[in-house]
Tab-separated table of C-alpha atoms in Angstrom:
chain	number	residue	atom	x	y	z
A	4	MET	CA	0.000	0.000	0.000
A	5	ASP	CA	1.311	3.435	-0.981
A	6	ILE	CA	0.327	6.483	1.070
A	7	TYR	CA	0.424	10.099	-0.139
A	8	GLN	CA	-0.600	13.421	1.340
A	9	ILE	CA	-2.874	15.381	-0.975
A	10	SER	CA	-3.447	18.308	1.348
A	11	LYS	CA	-3.353	18.927	5.067
A	12	GLY	CA	-5.508	16.171	6.605
A	13	ILE	CA	-6.337	14.611	3.224
A	14	ASN	CA	-4.404	11.410	2.591
A	15	LEU	CA	-4.478	9.004	-0.332
A	16	PHE	CA	-3.989	5.252	0.067
A	17	VAL	CA	-3.382	3.213	-3.068
A	18	ILE	CA	-3.508	-0.590	-2.993
A	19	PRO	CA	-2.402	-1.995	-6.355
A	20	LYS	CA	-3.930	-5.415	-7.111
A	21	LYS	CA	-3.695	-6.850	-10.608
A	22	LYS	CA	-6.428	-9.461	-10.080
A	23	PHE	CA	-9.317	-6.972	-10.098
A	24	LYS	CA	-11.105	-5.944	-13.294
A	25	THR	CA	-12.739	-3.012	-11.541
A	26	VAL	CA	-11.303	-0.189	-9.500
A	27	GLU	CA	-12.708	0.664	-6.070
A	28	VAL	CA	-12.659	4.334	-5.051
A	29	ASN	CA	-13.666	5.382	-1.536
A	30	PHE	CA	-13.704	8.685	0.324
A	31	PHE	CA	-14.034	8.653	4.109
A	32	ILE	CA	-14.674	11.735	6.257
A	33	GLU	CA	-13.793	10.901	9.860
A	34	SER	CA	-15.742	12.361	12.756
A	35	GLU	CA	-16.570	11.331	16.298
A	36	LEU	CA	-19.907	10.478	17.872
A	37	ASP	CA	-20.071	13.889	19.540
A	38	ASP	CA	-22.953	16.281	20.211
A	39	ASN	CA	-23.307	16.943	16.460
A	40	TYR	CA	-23.664	13.282	15.538
A	41	THR	CA	-27.241	13.674	14.260
A	42	LYS	CA	-26.166	16.418	11.854
A	43	THR	CA	-23.235	14.295	10.712
A	44	ALA	CA	-25.620	11.369	10.181
A	45	LEU	CA	-27.828	13.490	7.921
A	46	LEU	CA	-25.031	14.852	5.733
A	47	PRO	CA	-24.323	11.964	3.318
A	48	TYR	CA	-28.008	11.676	2.468
A	49	VAL	CA	-28.305	15.403	1.696
A	50	LEU	CA	-25.008	15.608	-0.193
A	51	ARG	CA	-25.847	12.658	-2.439
A	52	ARG	CA	-28.978	14.484	-3.682
A	53	GLY	CA	-26.956	16.791	-5.870
A	54	SER	CA	-24.180	19.307	-6.369
A	55	ARG	CA	-23.901	22.517	-8.347
A	56	LYS	CA	-22.775	20.451	-11.340
A	57	PHE	CA	-25.236	17.564	-10.882
A	58	THR	CA	-28.268	19.266	-9.406
A	59	ASN	CA	-30.531	16.248	-8.938
A	60	LEU	CA	-30.605	12.450	-8.849
A	61	ILE	CA	-31.587	12.155	-12.514
A	62	GLU	CA	-28.472	14.037	-13.622
A	63	ILE	CA	-26.357	11.880	-11.313
A	64	GLU	CA	-27.804	8.661	-12.724
A	65	LYS	CA	-27.258	9.841	-16.291
A	66	TYR	CA	-23.615	10.594	-15.532
A	67	LEU	CA	-23.082	7.193	-13.902
A	68	GLU	CA	-24.446	5.573	-17.070
A	69	GLU	CA	-21.878	7.534	-19.063
A	70	LEU	CA	-19.231	5.971	-16.814
A	71	TYR	CA	-20.265	2.532	-18.121
A	72	GLY	CA	-22.658	1.808	-15.284
A	73	ALA	CA	-20.378	2.795	-12.437
A	74	ARG	CA	-21.853	1.964	-9.021
A	75	PHE	CA	-22.107	4.889	-6.613
A	76	ARG	CA	-22.513	4.353	-2.850
A	77	TYR	CA	-22.961	6.618	0.146
A	78	GLY	CA	-23.619	6.121	3.822
A	79	LEU	CA	-22.255	5.981	7.334
A	80	LEU	CA	-19.819	3.732	9.129
A	81	LYS	CA	-19.467	3.251	12.861
A	82	LYS	CA	-15.979	2.238	13.866
A	83	GLY	CA	-15.788	2.276	17.631
A	84	GLU	CA	-16.655	5.797	18.710
A	85	ARG	CA	-15.950	7.195	15.261
A	86	GLN	CA	-18.760	8.204	12.916
A	87	ILE	CA	-17.543	8.109	9.339
A	88	ILE	CA	-19.185	9.447	6.187
A	89	ASN	CA	-18.432	7.262	3.178
A	90	PHE	CA	-18.826	7.894	-0.532
A	91	GLY	CA	-17.600	5.219	-2.911
A	92	MET	CA	-17.633	4.023	-6.490
A	93	SER	CA	-16.819	0.842	-8.365
A	94	VAL	CA	-15.776	1.460	-11.947
A	95	ALA	CA	-14.527	-0.714	-14.774
A	96	HIS	CA	-10.779	-0.743	-15.267
A	97	PRO	CA	-9.805	1.622	-18.139
A	98	GLU	CA	-8.211	-1.348	-19.954
A	99	PHE	CA	-11.703	-2.726	-20.645
A	100	ILE	CA	-13.122	0.603	-21.855
A	101	PRO	CA	-12.929	2.029	-25.413
A	102	ASP	CA	-10.016	4.462	-25.780
A	103	ASN	CA	-8.884	3.600	-22.244
A	104	GLU	CA	-11.055	6.389	-20.885
A	105	ASP	CA	-9.831	7.663	-17.518
A	106	LEU	CA	-12.686	6.359	-15.369
A	107	ILE	CA	-10.548	6.472	-12.225
A	108	GLY	CA	-9.977	10.190	-12.594
A	109	LYS	CA	-13.621	10.784	-13.465
A	110	SER	CA	-14.734	8.816	-10.397
A	111	VAL	CA	-12.490	10.811	-8.085
A	112	GLU	CA	-13.669	14.010	-9.718
A	113	PHE	CA	-17.334	13.014	-9.392
A	114	ILE	CA	-17.151	12.047	-5.708
A	115	TRP	CA	-15.128	15.132	-4.857
A	116	ASP	CA	-17.704	17.269	-6.643
A	117	ILE	CA	-20.542	15.698	-4.637
A	118	ILE	CA	-18.635	16.147	-1.378
A	119	SER	CA	-17.062	19.545	-1.847
A	120	ASP	CA	-19.428	21.542	-4.052
A	121	PRO	CA	-22.981	20.879	-2.855
A	122	LEU	CA	-26.121	22.538	-4.130
A	123	THR	CA	-26.662	25.583	-1.905
A	124	HIS	CA	-28.664	28.778	-1.724
A	125	GLU	CA	-27.650	31.834	0.359
A	126	GLY	CA	-25.341	29.927	2.676
A	127	ALA	CA	-27.592	26.931	3.217
A	128	PHE	CA	-28.329	23.545	1.697
A	129	ASN	CA	-31.323	23.096	-0.558
A	130	ASP	CA	-34.305	23.290	1.820
A	131	SER	CA	-36.404	20.625	0.155
A	132	TYR	CA	-33.509	18.147	0.039
A	133	VAL	CA	-32.830	18.655	3.757
A	134	GLU	CA	-36.470	18.239	4.781
A	135	GLN	CA	-36.943	15.139	2.627
A	136	GLU	CA	-33.777	13.502	3.954
A	137	LYS	CA	-34.690	14.369	7.555
A	138	GLU	CA	-37.917	12.440	7.032
A	139	ASN	CA	-36.088	9.535	5.398
A	140	LEU	CA	-33.546	9.377	8.234
A	141	ALA	CA	-36.281	9.512	10.864
A	142	GLN	CA	-37.935	6.545	9.163
A	143	LYS	CA	-34.623	4.689	9.094
A	144	ILE	CA	-34.219	5.247	12.855
A	145	SER	CA	-37.796	4.142	13.541
A	146	GLY	CA	-37.397	1.166	11.208
A	147	LEU	CA	-34.540	-0.336	13.192
A	148	ILE	CA	-37.104	-2.102	15.337
A	149	ASN	CA	-38.297	-4.106	12.321
A	150	ASP	CA	-35.040	-6.090	12.292
A	151	LYS	CA	-35.190	-7.679	15.723
A	152	ILE	CA	-31.680	-9.171	15.595
A	153	ALA	CA	-30.046	-5.842	14.733
A	154	TYR	CA	-32.377	-4.042	17.158
A	155	SER	CA	-31.500	-6.322	20.091
A	156	ILE	CA	-27.758	-5.976	19.454
A	157	GLU	CA	-28.041	-2.195	19.222
A	158	LYS	CA	-30.094	-1.988	22.415
A	159	CYS	CA	-27.654	-4.238	24.266
A	160	PHE	CA	-24.738	-2.000	23.273
A	161	GLN	CA	-26.712	1.177	24.087
A	162	ASN	CA	-27.513	-0.065	27.585
A	163	MET	CA	-23.987	-1.347	28.043
A	164	CYS	CA	-22.337	1.912	26.957
A	165	GLN	CA	-24.662	4.509	28.497
A	166	GLY	CA	-22.729	7.766	28.907
A	167	GLU	CA	-20.060	6.648	26.415
A	168	ARG	CA	-19.905	7.882	22.822
A	169	PHE	CA	-20.236	4.314	21.589
A	170	GLY	CA	-23.748	4.164	23.056
A	171	LYS	CA	-25.061	6.579	20.422
A	172	LEU	CA	-26.972	5.278	17.413
A	173	ILE	CA	-24.985	5.973	14.250
A	174	TYR	CA	-28.083	7.401	12.518
A	175	GLY	CA	-28.552	10.057	15.150
A	176	ASP	CA	-31.399	11.010	17.434
A	177	LYS	CA	-34.912	11.317	16.025
A	178	ASP	CA	-35.859	14.252	18.264
A	179	GLU	CA	-32.667	16.163	17.439
A	180	LEU	CA	-33.442	15.802	13.737
A	181	LYS	CA	-36.463	18.089	14.146
A	182	SER	CA	-34.301	21.048	15.174
A	183	ILE	CA	-31.914	20.809	12.211
A	184	ASP	CA	-32.453	23.261	9.344
A	185	SER	CA	-30.647	23.725	6.054
A	186	LYS	CA	-28.498	26.602	7.390
A	187	SER	CA	-27.310	24.951	10.626
A	188	LEU	CA	-26.581	21.751	8.705
A	189	PHE	CA	-24.529	23.650	6.141
A	190	GLU	CA	-22.506	25.354	8.880
A	191	HIS	CA	-21.749	21.953	10.409
A	192	TYR	CA	-20.787	20.632	6.963
A	193	ARG	CA	-18.347	23.518	6.441
A	194	ASN	CA	-16.676	22.800	9.784
A	195	LEU	CA	-16.291	19.132	8.870
A	196	MET	CA	-14.822	19.876	5.448
A	197	ASP	CA	-12.440	22.493	6.864
A	198	SER	CA	-11.033	20.484	9.723
A	199	ASN	CA	-11.844	16.765	9.792
A	200	PRO	CA	-9.535	14.054	8.413
A	201	ILE	CA	-10.397	12.794	4.927
A	202	TYR	CA	-9.086	9.498	3.566
A	203	ILE	CA	-9.161	8.359	-0.051
A	204	PHE	CA	-8.665	4.662	-0.783
A	205	ILE	CA	-8.174	3.365	-4.321
A	206	VAL	CA	-7.851	-0.390	-4.923
A	207	GLY	CA	-7.284	-2.124	-8.251
A	208	ASP	CA	-4.828	-2.715	-11.075
A	209	VAL	CA	-3.359	0.768	-10.879
A	210	LEU	CA	0.001	2.501	-10.729
A	211	PRO	CA	0.226	4.411	-7.433
A	212	ALA	CA	2.255	7.321	-8.812
A	213	GLU	CA	-0.258	7.851	-11.637
A	214	VAL	CA	-3.171	7.710	-9.210
A	215	TYR	CA	-1.454	10.251	-6.984
A	216	ASP	CA	-0.937	12.648	-9.908
A	217	THR	CA	-4.608	12.297	-10.859
A	218	VAL	CA	-5.948	12.901	-7.350
A	219	LYS	CA	-3.521	15.774	-6.742
A	220	ARG	CA	-4.706	17.438	-9.951
A	221	ILE	CA	-8.382	17.186	-8.937
A	222	ILE	CA	-8.255	18.030	-5.233
A	223	ARG	CA	-6.773	21.446	-4.647
A	224	VAL	CA	-7.695	22.779	-1.254
A	225	GLU	CA	-5.881	24.611	1.494
A	226	ARG	CA	-6.764	23.591	5.039
A	227	LYS	CA	-5.457	25.383	8.118
A	228	SER	CA	-5.758	22.927	11.002
A	229	ILE	CA	-7.001	19.367	11.282
A	230	LYS	CA	-9.043	18.033	14.148
A	231	ILE	CA	-7.591	15.113	16.095
A	232	ILE	CA	-10.268	12.456	16.565
A	233	PRO	CA	-9.847	10.966	20.059
A	234	ASP	CA	-9.210	7.263	20.455
A	235	GLU	CA	-11.742	5.087	22.255
A	236	ILE	CA	-11.357	4.040	25.868
A	237	SER	CA	-11.349	0.267	25.448
A	238	LYS	CA	-10.636	-0.806	29.016
A	239	LYS	CA	-13.285	-0.691	31.738
A	240	LEU	CA	-13.692	-2.461	35.053
A	241	VAL	CA	-17.025	-4.255	35.453
A	242	GLN	CA	-18.330	-4.830	38.985
A	243	GLU	CA	-21.564	-6.735	38.388
A	244	PRO	CA	-23.396	-7.453	35.127
A	245	LYS	CA	-26.627	-5.558	34.644
A	246	TYR	CA	-29.839	-7.205	33.446
A	247	ILE	CA	-32.129	-5.436	30.963
A	248	ASN	CA	-35.507	-6.788	29.838
A	249	GLU	CA	-37.508	-5.179	27.073
A	250	VAL	CA	-41.028	-6.325	26.296
A	251	LEU	CA	-42.309	-6.209	22.733
A	252	ASP	CA	-44.792	-8.201	20.706
A	253	VAL	CA	-42.276	-10.813	19.504
A	254	ASN	CA	-42.669	-14.509	18.790
A	255	GLN	CA	-39.018	-15.308	19.450
A	256	GLY	CA	-36.894	-13.964	22.298
A	257	LYS	CA	-33.579	-12.281	21.527
A	258	LEU	CA	-30.915	-12.821	24.161
A	259	CYS	CA	-27.802	-10.631	23.903
A	260	LEU	CA	-24.867	-10.805	26.279
A	261	GLY	CA	-22.407	-7.907	26.154
A	262	TYR	CA	-18.802	-8.260	27.316
A	263	ARG	CA	-15.826	-5.968	27.873
A	264	THR	CA	-12.792	-7.753	26.425
A	265	ASN	CA	-10.421	-4.908	27.423
A	266	ILE	CA	-8.545	-5.695	24.198
A	267	SER	CA	-8.740	-3.587	21.043
A	268	LEU	CA	-7.339	-3.899	17.545
A	269	LYS	CA	-4.070	-2.217	18.510
A	270	ASP	CA	-3.277	-4.570	21.416
A	271	ASN	CA	-0.680	-7.306	20.957
A	272	ASN	CA	-3.076	-10.011	22.118
A	273	TYR	CA	-5.827	-8.975	19.679
A	274	PRO	CA	-5.114	-11.944	17.333
A	275	ALA	CA	-5.636	-14.312	20.293
A	276	LEU	CA	-8.962	-12.572	20.995
A	277	VAL	CA	-9.989	-13.115	17.365
A	278	LEU	CA	-9.226	-16.825	17.720
A	279	TYR	CA	-11.017	-16.953	21.096
A	280	ASN	CA	-14.126	-15.503	19.486
A	281	SER	CA	-13.994	-17.928	16.581
A	282	ILE	CA	-13.829	-20.917	18.930
A	283	LEU	CA	-16.622	-19.575	21.117
A	284	GLY	CA	-19.130	-18.430	18.507
A	285	GLY	CA	-17.509	-17.647	15.168
A	286	GLY	CA	-19.267	-20.236	13.006
A	287	PRO	CA	-20.628	-23.766	12.705
A	288	HIS	CA	-17.417	-25.120	14.284
A	289	SER	CA	-17.927	-23.088	17.471
A	290	LYS	CA	-18.934	-24.094	20.996
A	291	LEU	CA	-22.087	-21.977	20.930
A	292	PHE	CA	-23.291	-23.377	17.638
A	293	LEU	CA	-22.525	-27.009	18.445
A	294	ASN	CA	-23.613	-27.081	22.102
A	295	VAL	CA	-26.362	-24.447	22.423
A	296	ARG	CA	-27.977	-24.755	18.996
A	297	GLU	CA	-27.250	-28.288	17.782
A	298	LYS	CA	-26.980	-30.488	20.894
A	299	ALA	CA	-29.342	-28.685	23.291
A	300	SER	CA	-31.623	-27.185	20.629
A	301	LEU	CA	-31.984	-24.059	22.759
A	302	ALA	CA	-31.387	-21.485	20.029
A	303	TYR	CA	-32.549	-20.833	16.494
A	304	TYR	CA	-29.268	-19.014	15.968
A	305	THR	CA	-26.344	-18.145	18.205
A	306	PHE	CA	-23.047	-16.407	17.584
A	307	SER	CA	-20.391	-14.250	19.167
A	308	ARG	CA	-18.929	-11.163	17.525
A	309	ILE	CA	-16.122	-8.737	18.372
A	310	GLU	CA	-16.240	-4.941	18.139
A	311	LYS	CA	-12.527	-4.431	17.594
A	312	PHE	CA	-12.267	-0.653	18.126
A	313	LYS	CA	-14.002	-0.381	21.483
A	314	GLY	CA	-12.924	-3.844	22.665
A	315	LEU	CA	-16.410	-5.280	23.088
A	316	MET	CA	-17.861	-8.701	22.419
A	317	ILE	CA	-21.489	-9.663	22.038
A	318	ILE	CA	-23.188	-13.044	22.086
A	319	GLY	CA	-26.510	-13.042	20.261
A	320	SER	CA	-29.134	-15.789	20.308
A	321	GLY	CA	-32.690	-16.294	19.139
A	322	ILE	CA	-34.541	-18.460	21.654
A	323	GLU	CA	-37.959	-19.504	22.884
A	324	VAL	CA	-38.879	-17.025	25.621
A	325	ASP	CA	-39.526	-19.825	28.107
A	326	ASN	CA	-36.001	-21.178	27.551
A	327	TYR	CA	-34.344	-17.992	28.825
A	328	LYS	CA	-32.783	-19.428	31.968
A	329	LYS	CA	-31.641	-22.679	30.334
A	330	ALA	CA	-30.113	-20.857	27.383
A	331	LEU	CA	-28.375	-18.250	29.564
A	332	GLU	CA	-26.958	-20.972	31.793
A	333	LEU	CA	-25.621	-22.990	28.857
A	334	ILE	CA	-24.128	-19.934	27.139
A	335	ASN	CA	-22.404	-18.912	30.369
A	336	GLU	CA	-21.101	-22.470	30.661
A	337	GLN	CA	-19.446	-22.215	27.221
A	338	VAL	CA	-17.749	-18.954	28.224
A	339	GLU	CA	-16.543	-20.585	31.466
A	340	HIS	CA	-15.104	-23.509	29.500
A	341	MET	CA	-13.088	-21.035	27.445
A	342	GLY	CA	-11.631	-19.495	30.606
A	343	GLN	CA	-10.834	-22.900	32.070
A	344	GLY	CA	-8.997	-23.991	28.945
A	345	ASN	CA	-11.517	-26.722	28.158
A	346	ILE	CA	-10.774	-26.369	24.466
A	347	THR	CA	-9.853	-29.299	22.238
A	348	PHE	CA	-7.158	-29.393	19.578
A	349	GLU	CA	-9.907	-29.951	17.002
A	350	GLU	CA	-11.742	-26.787	18.105
A	351	ILE	CA	-8.582	-24.690	17.822
A	352	ASP	CA	-7.677	-26.217	14.466
A	353	ALA	CA	-11.161	-25.647	13.010
A	354	ALA	CA	-11.220	-22.050	14.240
A	355	LYS	CA	-7.774	-21.316	12.825
A	356	LYS	CA	-8.716	-22.754	9.424
A	357	SER	CA	-11.927	-20.715	9.398
A	358	LEU	CA	-10.115	-17.471	10.226
A	359	ILE	CA	-7.304	-18.082	7.748
A	360	ASN	CA	-9.855	-18.714	5.000
A	361	SER	CA	-11.608	-15.483	5.961
A	362	TYR	CA	-8.379	-13.492	5.768
A	363	LYS	CA	-7.533	-15.072	2.404
A	364	SER	CA	-10.982	-14.206	1.046
A	365	ILE	CA	-10.409	-10.536	1.906
A	366	LYS	CA	-7.630	-10.514	-0.681
A	367	ASP	CA	-10.243	-11.274	-3.353
A	368	ASP	CA	-12.620	-8.465	-2.427
A	369	ALA	CA	-11.630	-4.848	-3.054
A	370	ALA	CA	-14.243	-3.478	-0.632
A	371	GLN	CA	-13.062	-5.757	2.178
A	372	LEU	CA	-9.438	-4.902	1.436
A	373	THR	CA	-10.280	-1.225	1.768
A	374	ASP	CA	-12.079	-1.796	5.047
A	375	TYR	CA	-9.264	-3.936	6.465
A	376	TYR	CA	-6.513	-1.411	5.809
A	377	PHE	CA	-8.671	1.612	6.639
A	378	SER	CA	-9.559	0.086	10.023
A	379	ASN	CA	-5.898	-0.683	10.709
A	380	HIS	CA	-4.902	2.851	9.804
A	381	LEU	CA	-7.460	4.379	12.177
A	382	LYS	CA	-5.915	2.430	15.055
A	383	ASN	CA	-2.336	2.940	13.821
A	384	VAL	CA	-1.852	-0.804	13.279
A	385	GLN	CA	0.727	-2.077	10.783
A	386	CYS	CA	-0.409	-5.598	9.919
A	387	THR	CA	-0.791	-7.066	6.442
A	388	LEU	CA	-3.182	-9.933	5.776
A	389	ASP	CA	-0.224	-12.327	5.563
A	390	ASP	CA	0.978	-11.015	8.942
A	391	ALA	CA	-2.483	-11.613	10.395
A	392	ILE	CA	-2.555	-15.185	9.074
A	393	GLU	CA	0.907	-15.896	10.471
A	394	LYS	CA	-0.116	-14.588	13.905
A	395	ILE	CA	-3.245	-16.757	13.966
A	396	GLU	CA	-1.222	-19.866	13.038
A	397	LYS	CA	1.150	-19.347	16.010
A	398	ILE	CA	-1.418	-18.798	18.784
A	399	SER	CA	-1.297	-21.386	21.587
A	400	LEU	CA	-3.945	-22.640	24.003
A	401	ASN	CA	-2.278	-20.700	26.827
A	402	GLU	CA	-2.645	-17.439	24.908
A	403	ILE	CA	-6.358	-18.109	24.390
A	404	VAL	CA	-6.866	-18.795	28.093
A	405	LYS	CA	-4.911	-15.651	28.979
A	406	VAL	CA	-7.236	-13.607	26.769
A	407	ALA	CA	-10.268	-15.223	28.416
A	408	SER	CA	-9.181	-13.888	31.809
A	409	SER	CA	-9.617	-10.270	30.630
A	410	ILE	CA	-13.160	-10.752	29.281
A	411	LYS	CA	-15.896	-9.615	31.667
A	412	GLN	CA	-19.648	-9.892	31.266
A	413	ASP	CA	-21.191	-6.405	31.376
A	414	THR	CA	-24.827	-6.544	30.249
A	415	ILE	CA	-27.492	-9.195	29.717
A	416	TYR	CA	-30.257	-7.869	27.488
A	417	PHE	CA	-33.404	-9.871	26.740
A	418	LEU	CA	-36.036	-8.891	24.211
A	419	THR	CA	-39.091	-10.809	25.315
A	420	ASN	CA	-42.876	-10.874	25.201
A	421	LYS	CA	-43.275	-11.486	28.919
A	422	GLY	CA	-43.063	-8.684	31.453
A	423	ARG	CA	-40.927	-10.258	34.113
A	424	GLU	CA	-39.398	-13.202	32.295
A	425	GLY	CA	-35.677	-13.490	32.749
A	426	GLU	CA	-35.293	-11.299	35.815
């Protein structure tokens, strides 16, 4: 990967890979989940509606067709306590286009136009665009409840991280949305563009020096000072786990157990945590899947997942409401087995093979490659995919048990249809 500075706080990352027939272009604007997080959440949806050059969605779609059906994406990412605006495009490699048209340059130019030159009127965004996107975002926030798995995970994390930036919903607060107008949103946008870090990732069969020249030619801005986005606090002492029950009209209970691992992506023992998670609940080879779902038939689904920036882990399960106590007891038993070192060679071997295959598959996916190296960069981690595979291969049982000793249960959240079930 080659890294270049385009301007103060704007850096370009080029990952040349000959195997891809398309080129992936991504812009990331880094922010934190601070008091303005609802405004930040609204921005990508307003910006994507049009710029001074492309004033509406029809003009944007027509231009994308001219770029041989280039795919344009926009949205938000939550990485720990960071809230990140993302605009991206996938375009055909110029080699497969008549006259070798410079689609990479046109993609960079298009995204930069959408980001940096929005449609405005008298120092404010287009009123109708802002009002329409406020309504759309409010519906997105309200609609979270329709996906009960995602909803239960979000609510578990929100209860677990009350008072911490991580506890905020990435899409903002529905009530705060009402107070946002086109002028206040534009002022917030200007502050972000003037001072927040911007990252550009380009992945494909490209020559880094040529890409740099192209991007440098298109992006010409002077920025005075760049905001430093604070790192997450990933270590926290847990006294006693808290129990949260939420009653909704559901047929299937959702049991989520939140843990503080006290290990984040930048810690030396992070690879051992990744292996720990894979053995516990990272797939059909895992203890949770085999013992809770298959042998005991106590869950329709069950898994464990790591949040690598904040150092959290969550176990999610879909269960019959009446099986709450049995399921909780058996899940806790699997976690205890991990801490006691009751892990077989076969379990470790299966988990290592699963993880190594996952890392290898990232090499074949430009979007995953971008995400892998972008995440590493945010946490100042220097680790290639081959390095990650080598680290996984070397992890011993003792290292897994050592990791287990730092993992503490924080919150037990149960989405149920019975008022006092599970207390």
